[in-house]
PDB file of C-alpha atoms in Angstrom:
ATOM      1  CA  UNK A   1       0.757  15.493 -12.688  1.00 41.00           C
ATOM      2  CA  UNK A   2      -0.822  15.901  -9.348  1.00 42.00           C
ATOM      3  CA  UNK A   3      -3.440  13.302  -7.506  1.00 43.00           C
ATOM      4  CA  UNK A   4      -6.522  14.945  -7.343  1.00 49.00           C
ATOM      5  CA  UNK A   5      -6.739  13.936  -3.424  1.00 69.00           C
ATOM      6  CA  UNK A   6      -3.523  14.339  -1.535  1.00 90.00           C
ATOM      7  CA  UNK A   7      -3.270  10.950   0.930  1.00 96.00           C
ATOM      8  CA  UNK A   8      -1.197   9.445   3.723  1.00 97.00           C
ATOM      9  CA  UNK A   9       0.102   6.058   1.938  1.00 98.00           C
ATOM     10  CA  UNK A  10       1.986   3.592   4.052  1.00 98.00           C
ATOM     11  CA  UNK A  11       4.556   1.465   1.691  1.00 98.00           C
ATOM     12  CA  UNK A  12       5.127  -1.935   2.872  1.00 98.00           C
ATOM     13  CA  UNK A  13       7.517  -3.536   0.204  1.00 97.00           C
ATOM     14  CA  UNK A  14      10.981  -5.743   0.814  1.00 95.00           C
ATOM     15  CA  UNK A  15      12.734  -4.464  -1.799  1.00 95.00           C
ATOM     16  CA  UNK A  16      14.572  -1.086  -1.092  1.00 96.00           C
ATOM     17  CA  UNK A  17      14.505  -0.220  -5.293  1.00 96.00           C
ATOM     18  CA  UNK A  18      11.055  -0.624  -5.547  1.00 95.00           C
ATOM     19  CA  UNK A  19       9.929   0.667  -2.354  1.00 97.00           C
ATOM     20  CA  UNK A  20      12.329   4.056  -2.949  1.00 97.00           C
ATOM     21  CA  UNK A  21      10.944   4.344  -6.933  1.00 97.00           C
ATOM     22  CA  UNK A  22       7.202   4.260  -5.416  1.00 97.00           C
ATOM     23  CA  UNK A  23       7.676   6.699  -2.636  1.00 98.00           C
ATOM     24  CA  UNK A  24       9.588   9.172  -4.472  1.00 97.00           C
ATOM     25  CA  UNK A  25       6.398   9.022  -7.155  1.00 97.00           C
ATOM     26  CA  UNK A  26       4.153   9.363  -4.693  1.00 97.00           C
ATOM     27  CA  UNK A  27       5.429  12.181  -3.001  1.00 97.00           C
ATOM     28  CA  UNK A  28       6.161  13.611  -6.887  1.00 96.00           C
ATOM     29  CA  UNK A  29       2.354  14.041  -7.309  1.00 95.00           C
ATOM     30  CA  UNK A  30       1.700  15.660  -3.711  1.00 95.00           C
ATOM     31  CA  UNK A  31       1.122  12.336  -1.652  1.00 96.00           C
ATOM     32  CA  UNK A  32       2.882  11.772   1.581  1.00 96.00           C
ATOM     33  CA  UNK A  33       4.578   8.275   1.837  1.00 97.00           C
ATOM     34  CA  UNK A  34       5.618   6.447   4.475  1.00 98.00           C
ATOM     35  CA  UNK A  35       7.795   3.631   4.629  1.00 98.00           C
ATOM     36  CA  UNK A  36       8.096   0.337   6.006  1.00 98.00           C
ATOM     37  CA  UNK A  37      10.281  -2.778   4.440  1.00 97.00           C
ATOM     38  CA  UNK A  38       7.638  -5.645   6.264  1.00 97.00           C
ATOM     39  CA  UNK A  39       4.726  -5.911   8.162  1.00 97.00           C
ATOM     40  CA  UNK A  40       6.325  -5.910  11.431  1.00 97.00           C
ATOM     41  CA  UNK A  41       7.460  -2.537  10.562  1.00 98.00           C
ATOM     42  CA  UNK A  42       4.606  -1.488   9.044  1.00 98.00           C
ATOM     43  CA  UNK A  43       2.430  -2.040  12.370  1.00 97.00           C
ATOM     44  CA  UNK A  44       5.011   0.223  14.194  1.00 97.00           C
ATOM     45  CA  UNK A  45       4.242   2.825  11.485  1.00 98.00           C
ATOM     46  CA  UNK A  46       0.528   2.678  11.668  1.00 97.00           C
ATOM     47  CA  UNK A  47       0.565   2.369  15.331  1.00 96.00           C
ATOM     48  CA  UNK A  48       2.524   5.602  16.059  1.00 96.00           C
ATOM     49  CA  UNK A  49       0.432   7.568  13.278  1.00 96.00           C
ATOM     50  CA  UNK A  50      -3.271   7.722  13.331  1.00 96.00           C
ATOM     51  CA  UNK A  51      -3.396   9.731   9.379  1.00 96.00           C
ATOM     52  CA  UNK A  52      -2.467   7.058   7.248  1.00 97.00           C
ATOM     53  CA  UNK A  53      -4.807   6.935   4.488  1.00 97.00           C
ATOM     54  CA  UNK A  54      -3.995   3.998   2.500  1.00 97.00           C
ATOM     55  CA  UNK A  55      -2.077   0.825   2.933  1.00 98.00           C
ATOM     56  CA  UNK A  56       0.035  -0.581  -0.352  1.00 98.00           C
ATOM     57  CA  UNK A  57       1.641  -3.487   0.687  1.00 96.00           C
ATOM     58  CA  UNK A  58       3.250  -6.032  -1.281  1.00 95.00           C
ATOM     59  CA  UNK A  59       1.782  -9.998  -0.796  1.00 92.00           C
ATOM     60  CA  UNK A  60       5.277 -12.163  -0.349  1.00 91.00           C
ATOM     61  CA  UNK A  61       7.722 -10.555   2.352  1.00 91.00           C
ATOM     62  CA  UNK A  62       9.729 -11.779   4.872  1.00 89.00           C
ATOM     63  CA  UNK A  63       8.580 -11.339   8.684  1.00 90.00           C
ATOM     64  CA  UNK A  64       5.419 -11.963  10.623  1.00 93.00           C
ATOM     65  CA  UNK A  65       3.057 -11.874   8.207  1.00 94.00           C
ATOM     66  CA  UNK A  66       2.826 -11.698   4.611  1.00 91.00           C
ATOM     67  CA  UNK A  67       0.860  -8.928   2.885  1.00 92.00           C
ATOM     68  CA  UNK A  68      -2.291 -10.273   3.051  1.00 89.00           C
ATOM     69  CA  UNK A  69      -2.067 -11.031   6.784  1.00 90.00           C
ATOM     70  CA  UNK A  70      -1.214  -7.807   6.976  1.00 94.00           C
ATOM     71  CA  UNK A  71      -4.168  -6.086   5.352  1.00 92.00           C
ATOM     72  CA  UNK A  72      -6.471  -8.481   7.179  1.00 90.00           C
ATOM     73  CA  UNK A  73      -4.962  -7.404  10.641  1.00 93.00           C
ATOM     74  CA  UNK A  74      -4.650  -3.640   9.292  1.00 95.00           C
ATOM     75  CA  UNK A  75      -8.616  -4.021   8.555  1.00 93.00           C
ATOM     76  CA  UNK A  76      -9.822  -5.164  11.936  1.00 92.00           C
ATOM     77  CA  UNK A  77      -7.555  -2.362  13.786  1.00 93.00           C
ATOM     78  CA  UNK A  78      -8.607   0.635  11.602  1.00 95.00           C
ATOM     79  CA  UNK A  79     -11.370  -0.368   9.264  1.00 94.00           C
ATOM     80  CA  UNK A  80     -11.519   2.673   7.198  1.00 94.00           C
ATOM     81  CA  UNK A  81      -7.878   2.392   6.034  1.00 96.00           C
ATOM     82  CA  UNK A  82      -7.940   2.094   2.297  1.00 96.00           C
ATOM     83  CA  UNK A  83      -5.564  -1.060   0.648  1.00 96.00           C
ATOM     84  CA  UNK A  84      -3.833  -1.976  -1.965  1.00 96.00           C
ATOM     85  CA  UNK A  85      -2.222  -5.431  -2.559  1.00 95.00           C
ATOM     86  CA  UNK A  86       0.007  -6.003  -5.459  1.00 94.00           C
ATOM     87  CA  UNK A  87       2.029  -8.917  -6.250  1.00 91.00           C
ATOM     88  CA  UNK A  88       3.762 -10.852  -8.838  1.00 86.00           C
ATOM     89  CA  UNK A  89       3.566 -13.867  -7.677  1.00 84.00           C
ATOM     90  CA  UNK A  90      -0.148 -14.227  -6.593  1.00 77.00           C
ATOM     91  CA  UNK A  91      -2.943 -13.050  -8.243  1.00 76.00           C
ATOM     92  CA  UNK A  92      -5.932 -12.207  -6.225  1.00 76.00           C
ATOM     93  CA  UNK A  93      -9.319 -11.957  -7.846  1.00 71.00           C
ATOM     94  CA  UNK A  94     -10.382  -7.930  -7.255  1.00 70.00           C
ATOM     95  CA  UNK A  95     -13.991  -8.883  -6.751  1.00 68.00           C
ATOM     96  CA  UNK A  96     -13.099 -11.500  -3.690  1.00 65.00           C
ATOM     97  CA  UNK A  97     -11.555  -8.485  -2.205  1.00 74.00           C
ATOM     98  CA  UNK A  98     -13.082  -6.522   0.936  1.00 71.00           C
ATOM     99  CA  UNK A  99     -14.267  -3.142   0.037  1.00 70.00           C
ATOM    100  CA  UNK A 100     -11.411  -0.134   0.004  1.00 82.00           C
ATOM    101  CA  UNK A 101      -9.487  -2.858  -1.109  1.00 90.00           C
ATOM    102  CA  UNK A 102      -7.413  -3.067  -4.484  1.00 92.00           C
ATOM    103  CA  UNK A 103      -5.412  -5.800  -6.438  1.00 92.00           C
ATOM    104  CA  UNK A 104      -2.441  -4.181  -8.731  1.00 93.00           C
ATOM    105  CA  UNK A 105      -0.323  -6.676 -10.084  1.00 92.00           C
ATOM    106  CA  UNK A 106       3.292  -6.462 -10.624  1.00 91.00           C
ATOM    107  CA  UNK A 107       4.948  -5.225 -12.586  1.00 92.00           C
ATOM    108  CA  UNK A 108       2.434  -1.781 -12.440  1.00 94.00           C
ATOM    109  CA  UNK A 109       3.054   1.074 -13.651  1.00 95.00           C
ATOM    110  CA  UNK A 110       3.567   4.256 -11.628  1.00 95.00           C
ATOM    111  CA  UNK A 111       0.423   5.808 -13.532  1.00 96.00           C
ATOM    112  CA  UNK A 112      -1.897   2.776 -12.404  1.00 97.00           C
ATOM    113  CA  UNK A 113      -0.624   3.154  -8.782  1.00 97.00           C
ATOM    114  CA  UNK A 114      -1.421   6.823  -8.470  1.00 96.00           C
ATOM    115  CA  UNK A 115      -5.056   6.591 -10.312  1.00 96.00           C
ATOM    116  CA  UNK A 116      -5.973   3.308  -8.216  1.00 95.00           C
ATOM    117  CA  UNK A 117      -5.080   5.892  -5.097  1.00 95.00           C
ATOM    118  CA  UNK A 118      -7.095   8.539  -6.437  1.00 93.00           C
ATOM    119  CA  UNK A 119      -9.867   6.485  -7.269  1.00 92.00           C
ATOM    120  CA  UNK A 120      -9.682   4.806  -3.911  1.00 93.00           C
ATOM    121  CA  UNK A 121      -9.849   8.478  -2.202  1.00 92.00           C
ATOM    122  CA  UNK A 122     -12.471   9.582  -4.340  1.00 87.00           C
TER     123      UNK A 122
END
């Protein structure tokens, strides 16, 4: 199965299983996927590449900022990155959410993830 638009998706999730299963299904179905295990990293990633595409960061991680801070300072720097925020532990409401932005929550599966991306490119 391939995504009918190839992206630039930055992965900001704290735990290494998760984060590895995502990226390796991501790049599986012609995506390129970065990596980052918090938002601190994450803003090193997106500050050294301009291409990113989408964000897909998790809500609850340790750092700087949790995941929503994250999207909300991702938003004002590059406004036409697309999100998506999943959690287990919080449930957002998808119509409170900016637009380019997307709630998945945990546990998703891999299929939801990749047609929330294409839907999000489309």
């Amino acid at each position: 199965m391939v995504g009918l638009n190839s992206a630039v998706v930055l992965i900001v999730e704290d735990e290494p299983l998760i984060r590895f299963s995502v990226l390796d299904v991501l790049e599986d179905v012609g995506h390129i996927a970065l990596e980052a295990a918090n938002a601190d990293e994450a803003m090193v990633v997106l500050k050294g590449r301009q291409d990113v595409d989408i964000l897909f960061t998790d809500v609850n991680m340790a750092g700087s900022m949790d995941g929503i801070q994250l999207a909300k300072r991702v938003r004002a720097m590059r406004p036409n990155i697309r999100i998506i925020i999943t959690s287990g532990m919080v449930r957002l409401d998808p119509m409170a959410l900016p637009a380019n932005t997307a709630f998945l929550p945990k546990p998703y599966m891999h299929d939801a993830l990749i047609s929330t991306i294409d839907s999000l490119m489309s």
